[in-house]
Amino acid sequence: MSVSAPLTFWPPGNLTRVPYHLYQAPAVLDAEQKQVFEGATWNYLCLEAELPAPGDYRTTFLGRMPVVVARDSDGEIYAFENRCSHRGALIVLDDGGSARDFQCVYHAWRYDRQGNLKGIAFQNGVNGEGGMDPAFCMKDHGPRKLRTSVFCGLVFGSLSDDVPDLEDYLGPDIARGISRVLHKPVQILGRFKQTLPNNWKLYVENVRDTYHASLLHVFFTTFKLNRLSQRGGVVVSDCGGNHISFSAIDPAAEQGDHYKAEELRSEKDDFSLQDVTLLKGMDEFGDGVTLQILSVFPGFVLAQIQNTLAVRQVLPEGVESTALNWVYLGFEDDTPELRTMRHKQSNLIGAAGFVSMEDGAVGGFVQRGISSASEQQAIVEMGGDAVHSQASRTTEASVRGFWKAYRFHMEGAA
């Protein structure tokens, strides 16, 4: 649906009411590309493990902007816009591989692995006729280049000269949360893309919404993998944009009958598993935490559910379309037992996962529900109106944190 709502934002200080037109207006999506994705933010691009040797490259996105990430012969990682400076065609068409350089298929303009224009087919013409003006300077013409930074094997990129260093952008709590999981060399176990029928911000909100997890996801509640009565908490960075939600399976915490009293689906139906070994896990990080969901503004997610490890990249494709790119991970030194456990538990996540299946649908439910409500607002008031870390997960503090960061980056667009 196209909505012609003006590009306006809600009054300062009020983070508990979110205008629905922010999920609907094309002008908002265009402004987000400039102010958020191309602004003073760090965007996840790929894994360093995907670029093990000089010449290796991956194609990815910064918001809607196509990007090439490559490791050059100096061992450094570079990123640049995947757009030929001649007529705007994609320079690289595939997902990744290894290359000496890159040549646009349209008119054969050639670029090195740092994104510098290095060659133009028939630059001097043919038989003394045609060609480029002798004054044309190749070094002045090329795709936009990104700053890159690597933390715990995660490659981030930014077009901004004003963005803080990556570790400062993450903050100490989020940096610890990442290094807790990605503390040794990883191995890629699989990848896929999921297309969601909703605005990208609805999925990002859902990732940060700790309150929904054991309500929407019947599997979590039924098998007591994640309940709000268990030990856990929410960490929100000072800027609001980055968060961690964590919990631990804790049978002793199940005193009282909170979920039966609420008459939830999981308490009404007799759900069971034929293969209960799916629930078997091991405490590989030594802290008892069985679930950690971590996000970095604007669209990066690192998830540990039991022994399943995955990164997700959230990208806007349109006002009502979002690309969700998943990469499943293990460690290079996994034992056969642990690797089998990871493979089996991978059934928990993904488009048809026992846990995350509902996440792929509920954003579409919201997008459809608000189709004629562009002047109305969502209520984000669970746990009050504050944006801070807390021990309770019955809160929307980290959702409000997202909107705090969003408003900070978008304020110049109003």
Short mmCIF file of C-alpha atoms in Angstrom, two decimals:
data_model
loop_
_atom_site.label_atom_id
_atom_site.label_comp_id
_atom_site.label_asym_id
_atom_site.label_seq_id
_atom_site.Cartn_x
_atom_site.Cartn_y
_atom_site.Cartn_z
CA MET A 1 0.00 0.00 0.00
CA SER A 2 1.29 3.49 -0.84
CA VAL A 3 0.56 6.12 1.79
CA SER A 4 1.11 9.80 1.12
CA ALA A 5 1.52 10.75 4.77
CA PRO A 6 3.85 13.69 5.37
CA LEU A 7 7.35 13.02 6.64
CA THR A 8 6.77 14.00 10.25
CA PHE A 9 7.72 12.48 13.58
CA TRP A 10 6.13 12.26 16.97
CA PRO A 11 6.90 14.83 19.67
CA PRO A 12 10.25 14.60 21.49
CA GLY A 13 10.21 12.58 24.69
CA ASN A 14 7.29 10.33 23.81
CA LEU A 15 8.60 6.88 22.90
CA THR A 16 5.51 4.96 24.00
CA ARG A 17 3.38 5.90 20.96
CA VAL A 18 4.75 5.06 17.49
CA PRO A 19 2.92 6.54 14.45
CA TYR A 20 1.86 3.83 12.02
CA HIS A 21 2.70 5.97 9.00
CA LEU A 22 6.38 5.32 9.75
CA TYR A 23 5.80 1.77 8.44
CA GLN A 24 3.83 2.93 5.39
CA ALA A 25 5.14 6.10 3.75
CA PRO A 26 7.56 5.77 0.80
CA ALA A 27 9.08 9.13 1.76
CA VAL A 28 10.03 7.67 5.14
CA LEU A 29 11.75 4.69 3.50
CA ASP A 30 13.74 7.05 1.24
CA ALA A 31 14.74 9.20 4.20
CA GLU A 32 15.83 6.10 6.17
CA GLN A 33 18.22 5.12 3.39
CA LYS A 34 19.97 8.49 3.65
CA GLN A 35 19.72 9.21 7.37
CA VAL A 36 20.01 5.72 8.85
CA PHE A 37 21.72 3.27 6.52
CA GLU A 38 23.96 5.80 4.75
CA GLY A 39 24.23 7.97 7.85
CA ALA A 40 26.44 7.78 10.95
CA THR A 41 25.78 4.10 11.63
CA TRP A 42 27.69 0.83 11.33
CA ASN A 43 25.91 -1.74 9.15
CA TYR A 44 26.71 -5.44 9.26
CA LEU A 45 27.99 -6.58 5.84
CA CYS A 46 29.28 -10.15 6.13
CA LEU A 47 31.48 -12.50 8.15
CA GLU A 48 35.26 -12.33 7.98
CA ALA A 49 35.15 -16.12 7.61
CA GLU A 50 33.49 -15.58 4.22
CA LEU A 51 36.65 -13.81 3.01
CA PRO A 52 39.48 -16.11 4.14
CA ALA A 53 41.99 -15.33 1.36
CA PRO A 54 43.05 -12.38 -0.81
CA GLY A 55 40.71 -12.09 -3.77
CA ASP A 56 37.68 -13.48 -1.91
CA TYR A 57 34.56 -11.34 -2.10
CA ARG A 58 30.88 -11.22 -1.13
CA THR A 59 28.04 -9.07 -2.38
CA THR A 60 25.71 -7.62 0.25
CA PHE A 61 23.72 -4.48 1.01
CA LEU A 62 23.82 -1.32 3.08
CA GLY A 63 20.10 -0.75 3.40
CA ARG A 64 18.97 -0.82 -0.25
CA MET A 65 22.43 0.08 -1.57
CA PRO A 66 24.21 -2.90 -3.20
CA VAL A 67 27.76 -3.41 -1.89
CA VAL A 68 30.84 -5.48 -2.75
CA VAL A 69 33.09 -6.59 0.14
CA ALA A 70 36.52 -7.96 -0.82
CA ARG A 71 39.83 -8.92 0.76
CA ASP A 72 42.75 -7.46 -1.18
CA SER A 73 46.32 -8.72 -1.47
CA ASP A 74 47.34 -6.60 1.55
CA GLY A 75 45.05 -8.73 3.69
CA GLU A 76 42.68 -5.83 4.43
CA ILE A 77 38.93 -5.89 3.82
CA TYR A 78 37.41 -3.22 1.57
CA ALA A 79 33.82 -2.39 0.67
CA PHE A 80 32.38 -0.28 -2.10
CA GLU A 81 29.10 0.42 -3.83
CA ASN A 82 28.17 -2.27 -6.33
CA ARG A 83 27.42 0.28 -9.04
CA CYS A 84 29.43 0.93 -12.17
CA SER A 85 30.31 4.62 -12.38
CA HIS A 86 29.66 4.57 -16.12
CA ARG A 87 25.94 3.84 -16.51
CA GLY A 88 25.00 2.48 -13.09
CA ALA A 89 24.85 -1.27 -13.73
CA LEU A 90 25.81 -3.76 -11.02
CA ILE A 91 29.54 -4.46 -11.19
CA VAL A 92 29.31 -7.90 -9.55
CA LEU A 93 26.32 -10.12 -10.27
CA ASP A 94 26.89 -13.20 -8.09
CA ASP A 95 26.84 -13.75 -4.33
CA GLY A 96 30.57 -14.27 -3.90
CA GLY A 97 33.72 -16.04 -4.97
CA SER A 98 37.31 -15.13 -5.73
CA ALA A 99 38.53 -12.63 -8.34
CA ARG A 100 41.62 -10.71 -9.43
CA ASP A 101 39.42 -7.71 -10.24
CA PHE A 102 35.84 -6.90 -11.25
CA GLN A 103 34.53 -6.03 -14.70
CA CYS A 104 31.09 -4.61 -15.43
CA VAL A 105 29.30 -6.88 -17.90
CA TYR A 106 27.59 -3.94 -19.64
CA HIS A 107 30.54 -1.97 -21.06
CA ALA A 108 33.52 -3.74 -19.47
CA TRP A 109 34.65 -0.95 -17.14
CA ARG A 110 37.08 -2.61 -14.71
CA TYR A 111 37.59 -2.08 -10.96
CA ASP A 112 40.18 -3.38 -8.52
CA ARG A 113 39.32 -5.08 -5.22
CA GLN A 114 39.29 -1.74 -3.42
CA GLY A 115 36.71 -0.27 -5.78
CA ASN A 116 39.06 1.90 -7.83
CA LEU A 117 38.27 2.35 -11.53
CA LYS A 118 41.27 0.85 -13.33
CA GLY A 119 40.24 0.28 -16.94
CA ILE A 120 37.80 1.39 -19.64
CA ALA A 121 37.28 -0.75 -22.72
CA PHE A 122 38.25 1.18 -25.88
CA GLN A 123 39.18 4.22 -23.81
CA ASN A 124 41.24 5.53 -26.71
CA GLY A 125 38.62 4.67 -29.34
CA VAL A 126 38.94 2.43 -32.39
CA ASN A 127 41.02 3.31 -35.45
CA GLY A 128 41.55 6.78 -34.11
CA GLU A 129 37.84 7.48 -33.70
CA GLY A 130 35.69 7.80 -30.59
CA GLY A 131 36.87 6.98 -27.12
CA MET A 132 36.95 9.00 -23.92
CA ASP A 133 38.11 12.57 -23.62
CA PRO A 134 41.87 12.52 -22.87
CA ALA A 135 41.17 14.73 -19.84
CA PHE A 136 38.95 12.05 -18.23
CA CYS A 137 40.57 11.04 -14.91
CA MET A 138 39.69 7.53 -13.76
CA LYS A 139 40.69 8.13 -10.15
CA ASP A 140 37.99 10.80 -9.89
CA HIS A 141 35.26 8.41 -10.99
CA GLY A 142 34.29 5.35 -9.06
CA PRO A 143 31.59 3.90 -6.82
CA ARG A 144 31.23 5.15 -3.27
CA LYS A 145 33.60 3.52 -0.79
CA LEU A 146 32.68 2.43 2.71
CA ARG A 147 34.73 2.50 5.86
CA THR A 148 35.07 -1.04 7.19
CA SER A 149 35.71 -2.37 10.67
CA VAL A 150 35.88 -5.92 12.00
CA PHE A 151 34.87 -7.06 15.49
CA CYS A 152 34.92 -10.73 16.54
CA GLY A 153 34.85 -11.76 12.89
CA LEU A 154 31.87 -9.54 11.99
CA VAL A 155 32.50 -7.10 9.15
CA PHE A 156 30.69 -3.77 9.44
CA GLY A 157 30.65 -0.89 6.98
CA SER A 158 29.72 2.79 7.01
CA LEU A 159 29.58 5.65 4.53
CA SER A 160 29.97 8.20 7.31
CA ASP A 161 33.14 9.90 8.47
CA ASP A 162 31.32 10.93 11.65
CA VAL A 163 30.37 7.51 13.00
CA PRO A 164 32.33 6.57 16.17
CA ASP A 165 34.79 3.69 16.16
CA LEU A 166 32.91 0.40 16.01
CA GLU A 167 33.57 -0.70 19.59
CA ASP A 168 32.43 2.69 20.89
CA TYR A 169 29.33 2.42 18.69
CA LEU A 170 28.56 -1.01 20.15
CA GLY A 171 29.23 -0.02 23.75
CA PRO A 172 30.93 -2.25 26.35
CA ASP A 173 27.89 -4.39 27.20
CA ILE A 174 27.06 -5.22 23.59
CA ALA A 175 30.73 -5.85 22.78
CA ARG A 176 30.87 -8.33 25.67
CA GLY A 177 27.69 -10.00 24.44
CA ILE A 178 29.17 -10.49 20.98
CA SER A 179 32.53 -11.71 22.24
CA ARG A 180 30.78 -14.09 24.64
CA VAL A 181 29.48 -16.03 21.62
CA LEU A 182 31.98 -15.30 18.85
CA HIS A 183 35.05 -15.94 20.95
CA LYS A 184 36.87 -18.29 18.55
CA PRO A 185 37.03 -19.06 14.80
CA VAL A 186 33.65 -19.88 13.30
CA GLN A 187 32.62 -22.19 10.50
CA ILE A 188 29.64 -21.45 8.28
CA LEU A 189 27.09 -24.27 8.39
CA GLY A 190 24.47 -22.85 6.03
CA ARG A 191 22.66 -19.77 4.81
CA PHE A 192 19.35 -18.71 3.32
CA LYS A 193 17.25 -15.63 2.55
CA GLN A 194 13.74 -15.11 3.85
CA THR A 195 11.43 -12.43 2.43
CA LEU A 196 8.99 -10.92 4.92
CA PRO A 197 5.72 -9.15 3.90
CA ASN A 198 6.23 -6.16 6.16
CA ASN A 199 8.27 -3.04 6.82
CA TRP A 200 11.81 -3.72 8.05
CA LYS A 201 11.22 -1.88 11.31
CA LEU A 202 8.47 -4.30 12.32
CA TYR A 203 10.94 -7.18 12.24
CA VAL A 204 13.60 -5.19 14.11
CA GLU A 205 11.04 -4.28 16.76
CA ASN A 206 10.08 -7.95 17.06
CA VAL A 207 13.72 -8.94 17.62
CA ARG A 208 13.94 -6.49 20.52
CA ASP A 209 10.52 -7.32 21.95
CA THR A 210 11.33 -9.56 24.90
CA TYR A 211 7.70 -9.49 26.06
CA HIS A 212 6.35 -11.48 23.07
CA ALA A 213 8.77 -14.41 23.03
CA SER A 214 6.95 -16.82 25.34
CA LEU A 215 3.50 -15.64 24.23
CA LEU A 216 3.78 -15.86 20.45
CA HIS A 217 6.15 -18.84 20.40
CA VAL A 218 4.19 -21.80 21.75
CA PHE A 219 7.25 -24.03 21.42
CA PHE A 220 9.21 -21.85 23.87
CA THR A 221 6.50 -21.96 26.50
CA THR A 222 5.38 -25.56 26.07
CA PHE A 223 8.86 -26.99 26.49
CA LYS A 224 9.92 -24.35 29.02
CA LEU A 225 12.84 -23.09 26.94
CA ASN A 226 11.93 -19.46 27.54
CA ARG A 227 9.40 -18.15 30.00
CA LEU A 228 9.18 -14.69 31.51
CA SER A 229 9.32 -16.24 34.97
CA GLN A 230 12.81 -17.64 34.30
CA ARG A 231 16.09 -15.98 35.14
CA GLY A 232 17.04 -13.38 32.56
CA GLY A 233 17.05 -9.73 31.66
CA VAL A 234 17.39 -7.00 29.06
CA VAL A 235 20.47 -4.92 28.32
CA VAL A 236 19.93 -1.64 26.45
CA SER A 237 22.87 0.46 25.29
CA ASP A 238 23.11 4.13 26.27
CA CYS A 239 22.11 5.22 22.75
CA GLY A 240 19.14 2.85 22.90
CA GLY A 241 19.88 1.30 19.53
CA ASN A 242 21.69 -1.87 20.63
CA HIS A 243 20.30 -4.51 22.95
CA ILE A 244 20.66 -7.97 24.48
CA SER A 245 17.88 -10.18 25.79
CA PHE A 246 18.94 -13.29 27.70
CA SER A 247 17.40 -16.08 29.72
CA ALA A 248 18.27 -19.41 31.30
CA ILE A 249 16.24 -22.57 31.64
CA ASP A 250 15.44 -22.67 35.34
CA PRO A 251 12.87 -25.22 36.61
CA ALA A 252 13.13 -23.75 40.11
CA ALA A 253 11.76 -20.46 38.78
CA GLU A 254 8.50 -22.10 37.68
CA GLN A 255 6.83 -21.54 41.02
CA GLY A 256 3.20 -20.57 40.59
CA ASP A 257 1.16 -21.04 37.46
CA HIS A 258 1.56 -17.74 35.61
CA TYR A 259 0.97 -19.17 32.14
CA LYS A 260 -2.09 -21.25 33.07
CA ALA A 261 -3.62 -18.20 34.71
CA GLU A 262 -3.24 -16.25 31.47
CA GLU A 263 -5.01 -19.02 29.49
CA LEU A 264 -2.31 -19.16 26.82
CA ARG A 265 -2.32 -21.45 23.79
CA SER A 266 0.55 -23.53 25.15
CA GLU A 267 -1.48 -24.36 28.25
CA LYS A 268 -4.61 -25.37 26.33
CA ASP A 269 -3.22 -27.73 23.72
CA ASP A 270 -1.37 -31.00 24.13
CA PHE A 271 1.81 -30.34 22.16
CA SER A 272 4.56 -32.96 22.23
CA LEU A 273 7.75 -33.99 20.45
CA GLN A 274 8.40 -37.40 18.97
CA ASP A 275 12.16 -36.78 19.20
CA VAL A 276 12.87 -35.14 22.55
CA THR A 277 16.62 -35.12 21.85
CA LEU A 278 15.91 -31.88 19.97
CA LEU A 279 15.72 -30.27 23.41
CA LYS A 280 19.07 -31.62 24.54
CA GLY A 281 21.72 -28.95 24.92
CA MET A 282 25.03 -28.25 26.58
CA ASP A 283 26.35 -25.20 28.42
CA GLU A 284 29.18 -24.41 26.00
CA PHE A 285 29.64 -20.83 27.26
CA GLY A 286 29.81 -21.71 30.96
CA ASP A 287 27.23 -19.24 32.25
CA GLY A 288 23.99 -21.22 32.05
CA VAL A 289 22.42 -18.79 29.56
CA THR A 290 20.40 -20.81 27.08
CA LEU A 291 19.11 -17.91 24.99
CA GLN A 292 20.78 -14.67 23.97
CA ILE A 293 19.33 -12.39 21.30
CA LEU A 294 21.56 -9.42 20.50
CA SER A 295 20.94 -6.61 18.03
CA VAL A 296 22.96 -3.68 16.70
CA PHE A 297 21.24 -0.68 15.16
CA PRO A 298 20.03 -0.59 12.50
CA GLY A 299 19.71 -4.19 11.28
CA PHE A 300 22.11 -6.77 12.74
CA VAL A 301 21.10 -9.72 14.93
CA LEU A 302 23.25 -12.35 16.66
CA ALA A 303 21.22 -15.19 18.14
CA GLN A 304 22.11 -18.06 20.44
CA ILE A 305 19.17 -20.38 21.10
CA GLN A 306 20.41 -23.39 23.03
CA ASN A 307 23.44 -24.40 20.89
CA THR A 308 22.13 -22.92 17.66
CA LEU A 309 24.17 -19.91 16.57
CA ALA A 310 23.17 -17.60 13.74
CA VAL A 311 23.58 -14.08 12.46
CA ARG A 312 20.76 -12.24 10.70
CA GLN A 313 20.91 -9.22 8.42
CA VAL A 314 17.69 -7.18 8.18
CA LEU A 315 17.34 -5.18 4.95
CA PRO A 316 14.52 -3.05 3.55
CA GLU A 317 13.43 -4.08 0.06
CA GLY A 318 10.35 -1.86 -0.08
CA VAL A 319 7.81 -0.22 2.18
CA GLU A 320 6.14 -3.59 2.80
CA SER A 321 8.98 -6.00 2.00
CA THR A 322 11.99 -7.00 4.06
CA ALA A 323 14.90 -9.30 3.28
CA LEU A 324 16.15 -11.39 6.19
CA ASN A 325 19.49 -13.03 5.48
CA TRP A 326 20.44 -15.89 7.82
CA VAL A 327 23.84 -17.52 8.30
CA TYR A 328 24.10 -20.56 10.61
CA LEU A 329 27.38 -20.92 12.51
CA GLY A 330 29.44 -23.44 14.38
CA PHE A 331 33.02 -23.34 15.60
CA GLU A 332 35.97 -24.87 13.81
CA ASP A 333 36.77 -26.99 16.87
CA ASP A 334 33.23 -28.36 17.39
CA THR A 335 33.16 -31.97 18.53
CA PRO A 336 31.06 -34.34 16.39
CA GLU A 337 28.52 -34.48 19.23
CA LEU A 338 28.20 -30.70 19.40
CA ARG A 339 28.01 -30.33 15.63
CA THR A 340 25.17 -32.88 15.49
CA MET A 341 23.44 -30.96 18.27
CA ARG A 342 23.71 -27.72 16.28
CA HIS A 343 22.35 -29.33 13.14
CA LYS A 344 19.39 -30.80 14.99
CA GLN A 345 18.63 -27.59 16.86
CA SER A 346 18.75 -25.60 13.61
CA ASN A 347 15.14 -26.79 13.26
CA LEU A 348 14.28 -24.22 15.93
CA ILE A 349 15.01 -21.21 13.72
CA GLY A 350 14.48 -20.02 10.17
CA ALA A 351 11.38 -19.55 8.07
CA ALA A 352 9.87 -22.89 9.20
CA GLY A 353 11.60 -23.11 12.57
CA PHE A 354 9.71 -24.39 15.59
CA VAL A 355 10.52 -21.10 17.35
CA SER A 356 10.96 -18.39 14.72
CA MET A 357 8.30 -19.50 12.26
CA GLU A 358 5.81 -17.10 13.86
CA ASP A 359 8.22 -14.16 13.59
CA GLY A 360 8.07 -14.46 9.81
CA ALA A 361 4.28 -14.09 9.87
CA VAL A 362 3.42 -11.68 12.66
CA GLY A 363 4.98 -8.62 10.99
CA GLY A 364 2.70 -9.22 8.03
CA PHE A 365 -0.26 -9.40 10.39
CA VAL A 366 0.66 -5.93 11.69
CA GLN A 367 1.26 -4.52 8.21
CA ARG A 368 -2.18 -5.70 7.13
CA GLY A 369 -3.82 -4.59 10.37
CA ILE A 370 -2.63 -0.98 10.08
CA SER A 371 -3.41 -0.62 6.36
CA SER A 372 -6.06 2.04 6.98
CA ALA A 373 -4.70 3.42 10.26
CA SER A 374 -1.86 5.70 9.15
CA GLU A 375 -3.00 8.42 11.57
CA GLN A 376 -3.10 6.04 14.55
CA GLN A 377 -0.28 4.93 16.85
CA ALA A 378 1.12 1.74 18.35
CA ILE A 379 1.30 1.47 22.15
CA VAL A 380 4.79 0.62 23.44
CA GLU A 381 4.20 1.06 27.16
CA MET A 382 4.90 -2.33 28.72
CA GLY A 383 7.31 -1.73 31.58
CA GLY A 384 6.70 2.03 31.58
CA ASP A 385 8.33 4.64 29.36
CA ALA A 386 12.01 4.26 30.30
CA VAL A 387 14.88 3.10 28.08
CA HIS A 388 17.35 1.23 30.25
CA SER A 389 18.65 -2.22 31.17
CA GLN A 390 16.58 -4.23 33.63
CA ALA A 391 16.15 -7.67 35.13
CA SER A 392 12.56 -8.06 33.94
CA ARG A 393 11.78 -9.13 30.38
CA THR A 394 8.12 -8.17 30.77
CA THR A 395 8.99 -4.85 29.20
CA GLU A 396 9.29 -3.05 25.89
CA ALA A 397 12.33 -1.03 27.00
CA SER A 398 14.53 -2.27 24.16
CA VAL A 399 11.80 -1.51 21.59
CA ARG A 400 11.68 2.04 22.91
CA GLY A 401 15.47 2.03 22.69
CA PHE A 402 15.27 1.30 18.97
CA TRP A 403 12.96 4.25 18.45
CA LYS A 404 15.22 6.47 20.53
CA ALA A 405 18.14 5.70 18.21
CA TYR A 406 15.93 5.86 15.11
CA ARG A 407 14.66 9.31 16.01
CA PHE A 408 18.20 10.52 16.70
CA HIS A 409 19.37 9.52 13.22
CA MET A 410 16.20 10.62 11.44
CA GLU A 411 15.81 14.04 13.05
CA GLY A 412 17.50 15.76 10.09
CA ALA A 413 14.91 14.28 7.70
CA ALA A 414 11.85 15.94 9.21
#
